[in-house]
Coordinates of C-alpha atoms and ligand atoms in Angstrom, one line a residue:
X6 CA 100.5 105.7 64.4
X7 CA 103.5 107.1 66.4
X8 CA 103.5 107.3 70.2
X9 CA 104.4 111.0 69.9
X10 CA 101.0 111.8 68.2
X11 CA 98.2 112.6 70.6
X12 CA 96.0 110.4 68.4
X13 CA 98.0 107.4 69.6
X14 CA 96.8 108.0 73.2
X15 CA 93.3 108.9 72.1
X16 CA 93.1 105.6 70.2
X17 CA 94.2 103.7 73.3
X18 CA 91.5 105.4 75.4
X19 CA 88.9 104.6 72.6
X20 CA 89.5 100.9 72.9
X21 CA 90.2 100.8 76.7
X22 CA 87.7 98.4 78.4
X23 CA 88.4 100.2 81.7
X24 CA 87.7 103.7 80.3
X25 CA 84.3 103.9 81.8
X26 CA 85.7 103.7 85.4
X27 CA 87.3 107.1 85.1
X28 CA 84.1 109.0 85.5
X29 CA 83.4 107.2 88.8
X30 CA 86.1 109.2 90.5
X31 CA 86.1 112.8 91.7
X32 CA 88.0 114.8 89.1
X33 CA 87.5 118.5 89.8
X34 CA 90.1 119.8 87.3
X35 CA 89.9 118.2 83.9
X36 CA 93.2 119.9 82.9
X37 CA 95.1 118.2 85.8
X38 CA 97.5 115.3 84.9
X39 CA 97.4 113.2 88.1
X40 CA 100.3 110.8 87.7
X41 CA 100.7 110.0 91.4
X42 CA 98.1 107.3 91.9
X43 CA 100.8 105.1 93.2
X44 CA 101.2 107.4 96.2
X45 CA 97.5 108.3 96.9
X46 CA 94.7 107.1 94.7
X47 CA 91.8 109.3 93.6
X48 CA 88.5 109.4 95.5
X49 CA 85.7 107.3 94.1
X50 CA 82.4 109.3 94.0
X51 CA 80.5 106.5 95.7
X52 CA 82.8 106.6 98.7
X53 CA 81.3 110.0 99.7
X54 CA 77.8 108.4 99.9
X55 CA 79.1 105.2 101.6
X56 CA 80.8 107.2 104.4
X57 CA 77.7 109.2 105.0
X58 CA 75.6 106.0 105.0
X59 CA 77.9 104.6 107.6
X60 CA 77.6 107.7 109.8
X61 CA 73.8 107.2 109.7
X62 CA 74.3 103.5 110.6
X63 CA 76.4 104.4 113.6
X64 CA 74.0 107.1 114.7
X65 CA 71.0 104.8 114.6
X66 CA 72.5 101.5 115.7
X67 CA 75.1 102.7 118.3
X68 CA 76.5 99.8 120.2
X69 CA 74.1 97.3 118.6
X70 CA 76.0 97.9 115.4
X71 CA 78.9 95.8 116.6
X72 CA 76.8 92.7 116.0
X73 CA 77.2 93.4 112.3
X74 CA 80.6 95.1 112.4
X75 CA 82.6 92.6 114.5
X76 CA 83.8 90.4 111.6
X77 CA 84.3 93.2 109.0
X78 CA 88.1 93.0 109.1
X79 CA 87.7 89.5 107.7
X80 CA 85.0 90.1 105.2
X81 CA 86.8 93.2 103.8
X82 CA 90.1 91.1 103.9
X83 CA 88.4 88.4 101.8
X84 CA 87.3 91.0 99.3
X85 CA 90.8 92.4 98.9
X86 CA 92.1 88.8 98.5
X87 CA 89.5 87.9 95.9
X88 CA 89.7 91.2 93.9
X89 CA 93.4 91.9 93.9
X90 CA 95.6 89.2 95.6
X91 CA 94.6 85.9 94.1
X92 CA 93.9 84.7 97.6
X93 CA 91.2 82.3 98.6
X94 CA 88.9 83.4 101.5
X95 CA 90.2 83.1 105.1
X96 CA 93.8 84.3 104.6
X97 CA 93.5 88.1 104.5
X98 CA 92.7 90.6 107.2
X99 CA 92.1 94.4 106.6
X100 CA 93.4 96.2 109.6
X101 CA 95.9 98.7 111.1
X102 CA 98.7 100.1 109.0
X103 CA 101.2 98.4 106.7
X104 CA 103.8 99.3 109.2
X105 CA 102.0 97.6 112.2
X106 CA 101.2 94.6 110.0
X107 CA 104.8 94.3 108.9
X108 CA 105.9 94.4 112.5
X109 CA 103.4 91.7 113.4
X110 CA 104.3 89.4 110.6
X111 CA 108.1 89.9 111.1
X112 CA 107.6 89.0 114.8
X113 CA 105.6 86.0 113.9
X114 CA 108.1 84.8 111.3
X115 CA 111.0 85.2 113.7
X116 CA 109.2 83.3 116.5
X117 CA 108.4 80.5 114.0
X118 CA 112.2 79.9 113.3
X119 CA 113.6 79.7 116.8
X120 CA 117.4 79.8 117.1
X121 CA 117.9 81.5 113.7
X122 CA 119.6 84.9 114.1
X123 CA 119.8 86.4 110.6
X124 CA 117.2 88.4 108.7
X125 CA 117.6 89.8 105.2
X126 CA 116.2 92.8 103.3
X127 CA 117.6 95.3 100.8
X128 CA 118.7 98.9 100.9
X129 CA 116.2 99.9 98.3
X130 CA 113.3 98.7 100.5
X131 CA 110.7 101.2 101.7
X132 CA 112.0 103.2 104.8
X133 CA 109.3 102.0 107.2
X134 CA 110.2 98.3 106.6
X135 CA 113.9 99.0 107.0
X136 CA 113.5 101.0 110.2
X137 CA 111.2 98.4 111.8
X138 CA 113.8 95.7 110.9
X139 CA 116.6 97.8 112.4
X140 CA 114.7 98.2 115.6
X141 CA 113.8 94.5 115.6
X142 CA 117.4 93.4 115.0
X143 CA 118.6 95.5 117.9
X144 CA 115.9 94.3 120.3
X145 CA 116.3 90.6 119.4
X146 CA 120.1 90.7 118.8
X147 CA 119.8 89.7 115.2
X148 CA 122.1 90.1 112.3
X149 CA 120.3 92.3 109.7
X150 CA 121.6 92.1 106.2
X151 CA 120.6 95.0 103.9
X152 CA 121.6 93.9 100.4
X153 CA 123.1 96.9 98.6
X154 CA 121.2 97.1 95.3
X155 CA 120.6 100.8 95.3
X156 CA 122.9 102.4 92.9
X157 CA 120.4 104.0 90.4
X158 CA 122.0 102.8 87.2
X159 CA 122.5 99.1 88.1
X160 CA 121.5 97.0 85.2
X161 CA 118.7 95.3 87.1
X162 CA 117.1 98.5 88.5
X163 CA 117.0 97.3 92.2
X164 CA 115.5 94.0 91.2
X165 CA 116.0 91.1 93.7
X166 CA 116.8 87.7 92.2
X167 CA 117.7 84.3 93.7
X168 CA 121.2 84.8 92.2
X169 CA 121.6 88.0 94.1
X170 CA 120.2 86.5 97.3
X171 CA 122.2 83.3 97.2
X172 CA 125.5 84.7 98.6
X173 CA 123.7 85.9 101.7
X174 CA 121.6 82.8 102.4
X175 CA 122.2 80.2 105.1
X176 CA 120.4 78.0 107.5
X177 CA 120.6 80.8 110.0
X178 CA 118.2 83.0 108.1
X179 CA 114.7 83.2 109.8
X180 CA 113.1 85.3 107.0
X181 CA 113.8 87.4 104.0
X182 CA 111.6 90.4 103.2
X183 CA 111.3 92.6 100.1
X184 CA 108.9 94.8 98.2
X185 CA 106.9 93.1 95.4
X186 CA 107.4 96.3 93.4
X187 CA 110.3 98.6 94.5
X188 CA 108.8 101.9 95.5
X189 CA 111.4 104.0 93.8
X190 CA 112.6 102.2 90.6
X191 CA 109.3 100.3 90.0
X192 CA 111.2 97.0 89.6
X193 CA 108.9 94.0 90.1
X194 CA 110.2 91.0 92.0
X195 CA 109.3 87.4 91.3
X196 CA 107.2 86.3 94.3
X197 CA 107.4 82.6 93.5
X198 CA 111.1 82.4 92.6
X199 CA 112.3 84.3 95.8
X200 CA 109.8 82.5 98.1
X201 CA 110.8 79.0 96.8
X202 CA 114.5 79.9 97.0
X203 CA 114.2 81.1 100.6
X204 CA 112.1 78.1 101.5
X205 CA 115.0 75.9 100.3
X206 CA 116.9 77.2 103.4
X207 CA 114.0 76.8 105.7
X208 CA 113.4 80.5 105.8
X209 CA 110.1 82.4 105.5
X210 CA 109.5 85.2 103.0
X211 CA 107.5 88.4 103.9
X212 CA 106.4 90.5 100.9
X213 CA 105.4 94.2 101.1
X214 CA 103.0 94.6 98.2
X215 CA 102.1 98.3 98.9
X216 CA 103.2 99.4 95.4
X217 CA 101.8 96.4 93.7
X218 CA 98.3 95.9 95.1
X219 CA 95.7 97.1 92.6
X220 CA 98.2 97.4 89.8
X221 CA 99.1 93.7 89.1
X222 CA 97.6 90.3 89.8
X223 CA 99.6 89.2 92.8
X224 CA 98.5 85.5 92.5
X225 CA 99.6 84.9 96.1
X226 CA 98.0 81.4 96.4
X227 CA 99.3 80.3 93.0
X228 CA 102.8 81.4 93.8
X229 CA 102.8 79.9 97.3
X230 CA 103.5 83.1 99.2
X231 CA 103.9 82.8 103.0
X232 CA 103.3 86.2 104.5
X233 CA 102.4 89.5 102.7
X234 CA 101.4 93.0 103.8
X235 CA 100.2 96.0 101.8
X236 CA 98.2 99.2 102.0
X237 CA 94.9 100.1 100.3
X238 CA 95.3 103.8 99.6
X239 CA 97.7 103.8 96.6
X240 CA 96.4 101.8 93.6
X241 CA 93.6 100.7 96.0
X242 CA 92.0 104.2 96.0
X243 CA 90.6 103.6 99.6
X244 CA 91.7 107.0 101.1
X245 CA 94.5 108.4 103.2
X246 CA 95.0 106.3 106.3
X247 CA 92.5 103.6 105.3
X248 CA 93.3 100.3 106.9
X249 CA 96.1 98.1 105.4
X250 CA 96.0 94.4 105.1
X251 CA 97.9 91.3 105.9
X252 CA 98.0 87.8 104.3
X253 CA 98.9 84.6 106.1
X254 CA 98.9 81.5 104.0
X255 CA 96.5 78.7 105.2
X256 CA 99.6 76.5 105.3
X257 CA 101.2 78.3 108.2
X258 CA 98.3 80.0 110.1
X259 CA 98.3 77.4 112.9
X260 CA 102.0 77.7 113.7
X261 CA 102.4 81.5 113.6
X262 CA 101.9 83.8 116.5
X263 CA 102.0 87.6 116.2
X264 CA 103.8 89.6 119.0
X265 CA 100.8 91.9 119.8
X266 CA 98.2 89.4 121.0
X267 CA 95.1 91.6 121.4
X268 CA 91.6 90.7 122.5
X269 CA 90.3 90.3 118.9
X270 CA 92.7 87.3 118.5
X271 CA 91.2 85.6 121.6
X272 CA 89.4 82.3 120.9
X273 CA 86.3 83.3 123.0
X274 CA 86.6 87.1 122.8
X275 CA 83.6 88.1 124.9
X276 CA 84.3 85.6 127.7
X277 CA 86.9 88.1 128.8
X278 CA 88.9 85.2 130.1
X279 CA 92.1 85.4 132.1
X280 CA 94.5 83.8 129.8
X281 CA 95.1 84.4 126.1
X282 CA 94.3 81.5 123.8
X283 CA 94.9 82.2 120.1
X284 CA 91.8 81.8 117.9
X285 CA 91.8 79.7 114.7
X286 CA 92.1 81.3 111.3
X287 CA 92.7 84.9 110.5
X288 CA 91.0 86.2 113.7
X289 CA 94.1 84.9 115.5
X290 CA 96.1 87.7 113.8
X291 CA 93.8 90.6 114.5
X292 CA 94.8 93.0 117.3
X293 CA 91.7 95.0 118.1
X294 CA 88.6 96.9 117.0
X295 CA 88.7 97.7 113.2
X296 CA 88.0 101.1 111.7
X297 CA 84.6 100.3 110.2
X298 CA 84.6 103.7 108.5
X299 CA 87.9 102.9 106.8
X300 CA 86.8 99.4 105.9
X301 CA 83.7 100.8 104.1
X302 CA 86.0 102.9 102.0
X303 CA 88.0 99.8 101.1
X304 CA 84.9 97.9 100.2
X305 CA 83.8 100.6 97.7
X306 CA 87.2 100.8 96.0
X307 CA 88.0 97.1 95.9
X308 CA 84.5 96.2 94.6
X309 CA 85.4 98.5 91.6
X310 CA 88.7 96.5 91.2
X311 CA 86.8 93.3 91.4
X312 CA 84.4 94.5 88.7
X313 CA 87.1 95.7 86.5
X314 CA 89.2 92.5 86.9
X315 CA 92.7 92.6 88.2
X316 CA 94.0 91.0 85.0
X317 CA 92.5 93.8 82.9
X318 CA 94.0 96.3 85.3
X319 CA 97.4 94.7 85.0
X320 CA 97.1 94.8 81.2
X321 CA 96.4 98.6 81.3
X322 CA 99.5 99.0 83.5
X323 CA 101.6 97.2 80.8
X324 CA 100.2 99.3 77.9
X325 CA 100.4 102.6 79.9
X326 CA 104.0 102.1 81.1
X327 CA 105.0 101.0 77.6
X328 CA 103.6 104.2 76.2
X329 CA 105.5 106.1 78.9
X330 CA 108.8 104.4 77.9
X331 CA 108.0 105.2 74.2
X332 CA 107.6 108.9 75.1
X333 CA 110.7 108.8 77.2
X334 CA 112.7 107.5 74.2
X335 CA 111.2 110.1 71.9
X336 CA 111.2 113.2 74.1
X337 CA 113.1 112.8 77.4
X338 CA 116.2 110.8 76.8
X339 CA 117.9 113.8 75.1
X340 CA 116.9 116.1 77.9
X341 CA 119.1 114.4 80.5
X342 CA 116.6 111.8 81.8
X343 CA 117.7 108.2 82.5
X344 CA 115.0 105.5 82.6
X345 CA 115.4 103.5 85.9
X346 CA 112.8 100.9 85.2
X347 CA 113.0 97.7 83.2
X348 CA 111.8 97.6 79.5
X349 CA 110.5 94.1 80.2
X350 CA 106.8 94.5 81.2
X351 CA 107.2 91.4 83.5
X352 CA 109.7 93.3 85.5
X353 CA 107.6 96.4 86.3
X354 CA 104.2 97.3 87.6
X355 CA 102.2 100.6 87.2
X356 CA 104.9 103.2 87.6
X357 CA 108.2 104.0 86.0
X358 CA 111.1 106.0 87.4
X359 CA 113.0 108.7 85.6
X360 CA 116.4 109.9 87.0
X361 CA 117.5 113.5 86.3
X362 CA 120.0 115.7 88.1
X363 CA 117.3 118.4 88.4
X364 CA 114.5 115.9 89.3
X365 CA 113.5 117.8 92.5
X366 CA 113.1 121.2 90.9
X367 CA 111.5 119.7 87.8
X368 CA 108.8 117.9 89.9
X369 CA 108.0 121.0 91.9
X370 CA 107.8 123.1 88.7
X371 CA 105.5 120.5 87.1
X372 CA 103.0 121.1 89.9
X373 CA 103.4 124.9 90.0
X374 CA 103.6 125.7 86.3
X375 CA 102.2 122.8 84.4
X376 CA 99.3 121.3 86.4
X377 CA 101.0 117.9 86.5
X378 CA 101.4 115.9 89.7
X379 CA 104.2 113.4 89.5
X380 CA 106.2 112.5 92.6
X381 CA 109.7 113.0 93.5
X382 CA 111.9 110.5 95.4
X383 CA 115.3 111.2 96.9
X384 CA 117.9 111.6 95.7
X385 CA 117.1 112.2 92.0
X386 CA 114.1 110.5 90.6
X387 CA 110.6 111.4 89.4
X388 CA 108.0 108.7 89.4
X389 CA 105.1 108.6 87.1
X390 CA 102.2 106.1 87.4
X391 CA 99.2 104.9 85.6
X392 CA 96.4 104.1 88.1
X393 CA 94.3 102.0 85.7
X394 CA 90.8 102.9 86.9
X395 CA 91.0 106.7 87.2
X396 CA 93.9 107.5 84.7
X397 CA 93.4 107.9 80.9
X398 CA 96.1 107.4 78.4
X399 CA 95.6 111.0 77.2
X400 CA 96.2 112.2 80.7
X401 CA 99.6 110.5 80.7
X402 CA 100.5 111.7 77.2
X403 CA 99.7 115.3 78.2
X404 CA 101.7 115.0 81.4
X405 CA 104.8 113.8 79.4
X406 CA 104.4 116.5 76.8
X407 CA 104.4 119.1 79.6
X408 CA 107.3 117.5 81.3
X409 CA 109.2 117.7 78.0
X410 CA 108.4 121.4 77.5
X411 CA 109.1 122.4 81.0
X412 CA 112.5 120.7 81.0
X413 CA 113.5 121.9 77.5
X414 CA 112.7 125.5 78.4
X415 CA 114.4 125.1 81.8
X416 CA 111.4 126.6 83.6
X417 CA 112.5 124.6 86.7
X418 CA 115.3 127.0 87.2
X419 CA 112.8 129.4 88.8
X420 CA 112.4 127.0 91.7
X421 CA 114.3 127.2 94.9
X422 CA 114.3 123.8 96.7
X423 CA 114.4 125.2 100.2
X424 CA 111.2 125.1 102.3
X425 CA 109.4 122.3 100.4
X426 CA 108.4 119.5 102.7
X427 CA 106.1 117.0 101.2
X428 CA 107.0 115.8 97.8
Ligands
LIG28 C1 103.3 103.2 101.0 C2 104.1 102.1 101.6 C3 104.0 101.8 103.0 C4 103.2 102.7 103.9 O1 103.1 102.3 105.2 P1 102.0 102.9 106.2 O2 102.2 102.1 107.4 O3 100.7 102.7 105.5 O4 102.3 104.4 106.4 C5 104.7 100.7 103.5 N1 105.5 100.0 102.7 C6 105.6 100.2 101.4 C7 106.5 99.4 100.5 C8 104.9 101.3 100.8 O5 105.1 101.5 99.5

């Protein structure tokens, strides 16, 4: 069977152990090819009920509810850890945003390496991380190294390796920080190799797993990760603005201190004492009152991930992205597209990146004329993702067929790129 036959995708769906999860999501338009689950996941049907139940709970319990709600950042954190991170209980907190959590852990890492004045990231890193680091470097008078690995056609597709990192490392480095999966190219970095390498210089490693959580088994405990942050609304399907999470390895929880020391981190919170005293465990990393509504959305979505099993999810990402690359070879290569993601499944996650000089107009035209939602990233790439629980192989196959037709017939030439804000 050839990948260019629709039957190929139908067969994959037929034997997909995760196929049954698709109907558990809201899907109002069966003709839509939603290939943007790496940006915002679909809505699980059960979440609607769970949110309503919580409103009832709030209405009837009012302030008494806090007796039950007070520890939920930790219980939801443990669920995320168990379902998707390969993290034993007591190392994950579901709270705030990825950006706030990243600031908190960067501050903690810096304070844990007094005297060191260098921090390292890469230019391909997600903007919020780079901006936070730039502000950080200025405030603390640090040398910020942004490794230039951006050029779209580099052989390694923005991948970070110890060999690349080596020439920037020294005993002055407090921490290095990278994405587990590069948001644009989809390159997957080796958590263990980089963490071990940085540790050799006494530096900590902070990973941003936003584009990886819910797509691959992160195996954080097994790989000996130090500090990790991530969101829940991409492959996590927990909803726009749902709380993010942070992971602090058991090994270093005692020595680390976050810069915003709020009242939830206080050892005896309700004694309302005069002086801050950091609590043990993950509570010592929590700033303040969690969004219980948001946590309930996470619970629903990550219980689905746990049920499906993260290894099975990762397997579907491998098969789905392999099919995408097969369709790229057969249909898109000759239309001016360049694949900017590794052909080695161990070096990618759930999305691939396709570069095209007309990427922007093509991605807009796909939404307007072809009922396909991909996403566009500056300056010239289209990203397409398989979100293993809600996406079918046929949905991807159809999306690629429409992408081929729309590009071949140059329908995108009807689009003017002015006045389009969110891509
Ligand atoms: C999506 C994403 C974020 C989002 O940050 P928020 O604070 O949730 O807005 C951060 N980092 C990376 C790598 C991302 O992919």
